[in-house]
Short mmCIF file of C-alpha atoms in Angstrom, two decimals:
data_model
loop_
_atom_site.label_atom_id
_atom_site.label_comp_id
_atom_site.label_asym_id
_atom_site.label_seq_id
_atom_site.Cartn_x
_atom_site.Cartn_y
_atom_site.Cartn_z
CA MET F 13 -174.10 111.78 78.81
CA MET F 14 -173.29 108.13 78.24
CA LEU F 15 -170.20 107.07 80.28
CA MET F 16 -167.17 105.48 78.27
CA CYS F 17 -166.33 102.86 80.55
CA HIS F 18 -162.61 102.13 79.00
CA GLY F 19 -162.65 98.26 79.20
CA VAL F 20 -164.68 97.87 82.68
CA PRO F 21 -167.92 96.57 82.31
CA ALA F 22 -170.89 98.76 83.78
CA GLU F 23 -174.59 98.35 84.20
CA TYR F 24 -176.95 101.15 84.01
CA THR F 25 -180.15 100.98 86.01
CA CYS F 26 -183.32 103.51 86.76
CA SER F 27 -184.89 103.61 90.09
CA PHE F 28 -188.23 104.24 88.66
CA LEU F 29 -188.07 101.46 86.40
CA PRO F 30 -187.00 98.56 88.07
CA LYS F 31 -187.25 95.93 85.20
CA PHE F 32 -184.98 98.38 82.92
CA SER F 33 -181.15 97.91 82.46
CA ILE F 34 -178.24 98.94 80.03
CA TYR F 35 -175.67 96.81 79.89
CA ILE F 36 -172.31 98.01 78.19
CA GLU F 37 -168.91 96.43 77.96
CA THR F 38 -165.85 98.07 76.28
CA LYS F 39 -162.75 96.68 74.71
CA TYR F 40 -160.12 98.65 72.36
CA GLU F 41 -157.85 96.89 69.75
CA ASP F 42 -155.16 98.17 67.26
CA ASN F 43 -157.38 97.33 64.06
CA CYS F 44 -160.31 98.39 61.87
CA GLY F 45 -162.89 96.26 63.49
CA ASP F 46 -162.15 93.04 62.25
CA SER F 47 -161.80 91.00 65.34
CA GLU F 48 -164.89 88.27 65.74
CA ASN F 49 -165.90 87.17 69.04
CA ILE F 50 -163.94 89.66 71.23
CA PHE F 51 -166.59 89.50 73.69
CA HIS F 52 -166.52 86.25 75.96
CA SER F 53 -169.24 87.11 78.18
CA ASP F 54 -172.48 85.31 79.34
CA LYS F 55 -174.19 88.70 78.59
CA ILE F 56 -174.25 87.49 74.56
CA LEU F 57 -177.11 85.05 74.26
CA GLY F 58 -179.63 84.29 71.59
CA ASP F 59 -180.12 86.85 68.33
CA HIS F 60 -178.01 89.79 68.13
CA GLU F 61 -177.01 92.40 65.85
CA VAL F 62 -173.54 93.47 64.76
CA SER F 63 -173.23 97.39 63.72
CA PHE F 64 -170.10 99.03 62.26
CA LEU F 65 -170.07 102.81 63.03
CA ASP F 66 -168.42 104.94 60.88
CA ILE F 67 -167.48 108.09 62.44
CA ALA F 68 -167.02 109.86 58.99
CA PHE F 69 -169.46 108.83 56.56
CA ASP F 70 -172.51 107.37 58.85
CA GLU F 71 -175.16 109.95 58.85
CA ILE F 72 -175.86 111.27 62.41
CA PRO F 73 -179.46 113.27 63.52
CA GLU F 74 -179.33 116.56 61.70
CA ARG F 75 -179.61 118.44 65.20
CA TYR F 76 -176.61 117.07 66.41
CA TYR F 77 -174.29 118.11 63.29
CA ARG F 78 -171.55 120.66 63.42
CA SER F 79 -169.44 121.26 60.79
CA LEU F 80 -166.53 121.54 63.17
CA GLU F 81 -166.97 118.03 64.27
CA ASP F 82 -167.24 116.63 60.94
CA PRO F 83 -164.10 114.15 60.64
CA ARG F 84 -164.56 114.44 56.44
CA PHE F 85 -163.23 118.10 56.96
CA PHE F 86 -161.24 118.07 60.27
CA SER F 87 -157.43 118.32 60.28
CA SER F 88 -155.71 118.01 63.56
CA ALA F 89 -152.79 121.09 64.04
CA LYS F 90 -151.11 118.79 66.61
CA THR F 91 -150.89 115.37 65.07
CA GLY F 92 -151.65 115.79 61.37
CA ARG F 93 -154.55 113.33 61.54
CA GLY F 94 -157.46 114.04 59.06
CA PRO F 95 -159.54 114.80 57.40
CA LEU F 96 -161.04 111.19 56.55
CA ARG F 97 -161.34 110.24 53.04
CA GLU F 98 -163.54 107.10 52.04
CA GLY F 99 -161.92 103.66 52.99
CA TRP F 100 -159.83 105.40 55.72
CA ARG F 101 -160.36 102.35 57.89
CA GLN F 102 -158.52 100.31 55.25
CA HIS F 103 -155.40 102.65 54.86
CA THR F 104 -155.35 105.04 58.13
CA ARG F 105 -152.37 104.11 60.40
CA PRO F 106 -152.21 103.93 63.54
CA ILE F 107 -155.80 102.77 64.10
CA MET F 108 -157.60 101.80 66.94
CA CYS F 109 -161.25 100.21 66.95
CA SER F 110 -163.49 100.62 69.86
CA TYR F 111 -165.93 97.75 70.63
CA LYS F 112 -168.87 98.06 72.50
CA LEU F 113 -171.26 95.16 73.71
CA VAL F 114 -174.81 96.67 74.40
CA SER F 115 -177.65 94.64 76.23
CA VAL F 116 -180.89 96.32 76.87
CA LYS F 117 -183.67 94.93 79.02
CA PHE F 118 -187.07 96.30 79.35
CA GLU F 119 -189.00 93.31 80.82
CA VAL F 120 -192.37 94.69 80.56
CA TRP F 121 -194.95 92.62 78.47
CA GLY F 122 -196.18 94.59 75.17
CA LEU F 123 -193.47 97.32 75.41
CA GLN F 124 -190.40 95.21 75.67
CA THR F 125 -189.33 94.83 71.90
CA ARG F 126 -190.01 98.67 70.95
CA VAL F 127 -188.42 99.88 74.02
CA GLU F 128 -185.24 98.01 73.61
CA GLN F 129 -185.29 98.60 69.90
CA PHE F 130 -185.44 102.63 70.60
CA VAL F 131 -182.92 102.42 73.30
CA HIS F 132 -180.51 100.45 71.09
CA LYS F 133 -181.03 103.15 68.36
CA VAL F 134 -180.25 105.92 71.01
CA ILE F 135 -177.27 104.71 72.09
CA ARG F 136 -175.98 103.86 68.59
CA ASP F 137 -176.48 107.78 67.98
CA ILE F 138 -174.92 108.81 71.44
CA LEU F 139 -171.77 106.32 70.53
CA LEU F 140 -171.36 107.64 66.97
CA ILE F 141 -171.43 111.19 68.03
CA GLY F 142 -169.36 110.68 71.09
CA HIS F 143 -166.55 109.05 68.98
CA ARG F 144 -166.58 111.82 66.32
CA GLN F 145 -166.23 114.26 68.88
CA ALA F 146 -163.11 112.24 70.33
CA PHE F 147 -161.24 112.53 66.95
CA THR F 148 -162.23 116.04 66.18
CA TRP F 149 -161.45 117.36 69.45
CA VAL F 150 -157.81 115.85 69.51
CA ASP F 151 -156.15 118.71 69.57
CA GLU F 152 -158.14 119.82 72.78
CA TRP F 153 -156.94 116.75 74.65
CA CYS F 154 -153.82 115.56 73.02
CA GLY F 155 -150.81 115.86 75.47
CA MET F 156 -153.12 116.30 78.70
CA THR F 157 -151.84 114.76 81.91
CA MET F 158 -154.21 112.57 83.73
CA GLU F 159 -154.64 115.44 86.38
CA GLU F 160 -155.79 117.60 83.53
CA VAL F 161 -158.15 115.27 82.14
CA ARG F 162 -160.03 114.82 85.86
CA ARG F 163 -159.82 118.67 85.92
CA TYR F 164 -161.32 119.31 82.64
CA GLU F 165 -164.10 116.47 83.53
CA ARG F 166 -164.77 118.65 86.66
CA GLU F 167 -164.93 121.86 84.64
CA THR F 168 -167.42 120.23 82.39
CA GLN F 169 -169.69 118.63 84.69
CA GLU F 170 -170.01 122.35 86.67
CA ALA F 171 -170.63 124.19 83.15
CA THR F 172 -173.22 121.63 82.39
CA ASN F 173 -175.14 121.55 85.72
CA GLU F 174 -174.91 125.63 85.37
CA LEU F 175 -176.79 125.51 81.68
CA ILE F 176 -179.15 122.56 82.39
CA GLY F 177 -179.94 122.82 86.17
CA LEU F 178 -179.15 120.14 88.68
CA VAL F 179 -181.66 117.08 88.60
CA ALA F 180 -182.22 114.49 91.29
CA PRO F 181 -180.36 111.29 90.33
CA THR F 182 -182.51 108.64 89.41
CA ILE F 183 -180.01 106.50 87.02
CA SER F 184 -177.15 104.60 88.69
CA VAL F 185 -174.09 103.06 87.25
CA SER F 186 -172.24 99.91 88.63
CA GLU F 187 -169.19 97.93 87.49
CA VAL F 188 -169.65 94.75 87.20
CA GLU F 189 -167.31 91.41 87.20
CA GLN F 190 -165.94 90.58 83.89
CA PRO F 191 -168.09 87.52 82.53
CA THR F 192 -166.07 84.75 81.68
CA ALA F 193 -168.47 82.16 79.68
CA THR F 194 -168.44 82.22 75.92
CA HIS F 195 -171.62 82.55 73.94
CA SER F 196 -172.61 83.74 70.75
CA ALA F 197 -174.83 87.11 70.83
CA PRO F 198 -176.08 89.39 73.26
CA ALA F 199 -179.70 88.51 74.58
CA SER F 200 -181.71 91.84 74.16
CA ALA F 201 -180.37 93.29 70.70
CA PRO F 202 -182.95 93.57 68.29
CA SER F 203 -183.20 91.43 65.50
CA THR F 204 -185.53 93.66 63.57
CA PRO F 205 -185.06 97.03 61.86
CA LEU F 206 -184.75 99.85 65.02
CA SER F 207 -187.36 102.39 65.38
CA ASP F 208 -186.60 106.05 65.27
CA GLU F 209 -189.45 107.18 67.17
CA ALA F 210 -189.57 106.73 71.33
CA PRO F 211 -192.47 104.74 72.84
CA ASP F 212 -195.63 107.10 73.68
CA PHE F 213 -194.76 107.00 77.38
CA LEU F 214 -191.29 107.89 76.74
CA ALA F 215 -192.02 111.28 74.77
CA PRO F 216 -192.10 114.70 76.26
CA PRO F 217 -195.48 116.04 77.20
CA LYS F 218 -197.02 118.14 73.96
CA THR F 219 -198.16 120.86 76.41
CA ARG F 220 -194.73 122.27 77.26
CA PRO F 221 -191.56 122.75 75.33
CA ARG F 222 -188.85 120.34 75.04
CA LYS F 223 -185.92 120.99 76.96
CA LYS F 224 -182.49 120.64 75.69
CA SER F 225 -180.41 118.08 77.61
CA ALA F 226 -177.17 119.50 76.71
CA PRO F 227 -175.40 122.63 75.81
CA GLU F 228 -174.48 122.63 71.99
CA THR F 229 -170.62 123.04 72.97
CA LEU F 230 -168.76 122.54 75.83
CA THR F 231 -165.03 122.53 74.62
CA LEU F 232 -162.24 123.02 76.69
CA PRO F 233 -161.28 126.42 75.21
CA ALA F 234 -164.71 127.35 76.19
CA LEU F 235 -164.38 126.65 79.80
CA ARG F 236 -160.85 128.51 79.97
CA GLU F 237 -162.68 131.43 78.44
CA ARG F 238 -165.43 131.39 81.18
CA ALA F 239 -162.90 130.77 83.65
CA GLY F 240 -160.71 133.79 82.57
CA ALA F 241 -163.78 135.99 82.38
CA GLU F 242 -164.76 135.35 86.31
#
């Protein structure tokens, strides 16, 4: 699961791929995504691509679709928000936009472009699905105290480990200092159409079934029900 950084830049590295890294910076503003040059960062270099994500009407991979997490049909009992209709970004108030600066580096000759494009595509899907869930799960987290949020995080982590098993950590996440220089574009964002297919060396072996990386649903009510049964 991708960590949401809440305004703090983070860099992801992988121990067995020393030339591979992902840099993500997040900023939030009270608008519908019309702020230009919001990131004053030396990570913005060279060609780049600006992608607008619409949590209601952008397509997601079919295997991740759940009708209960579709903002076009969801209506919040606590807040009265939703469902989201065509043009919701222009007429919905209040509204907040999450800006993400994503830079991917895979400095291996012959594989760099394809791998970086694939990772950008995967991150886009993760961000789109995650923000759809943040909206449609609002009745679960709205009104939580910070202590309740932290407890929910621990319970979710424990439940996830039970379902998929513990795996030795190979990915590290580190906070990085806020860059100050101003440039125009991220160095490694793709300037060509993204590929939906993973490079061969990232694909799972064909001789064994693919293992699910996460349970289909881990919501607060399910965790409470599990705790009550125990």
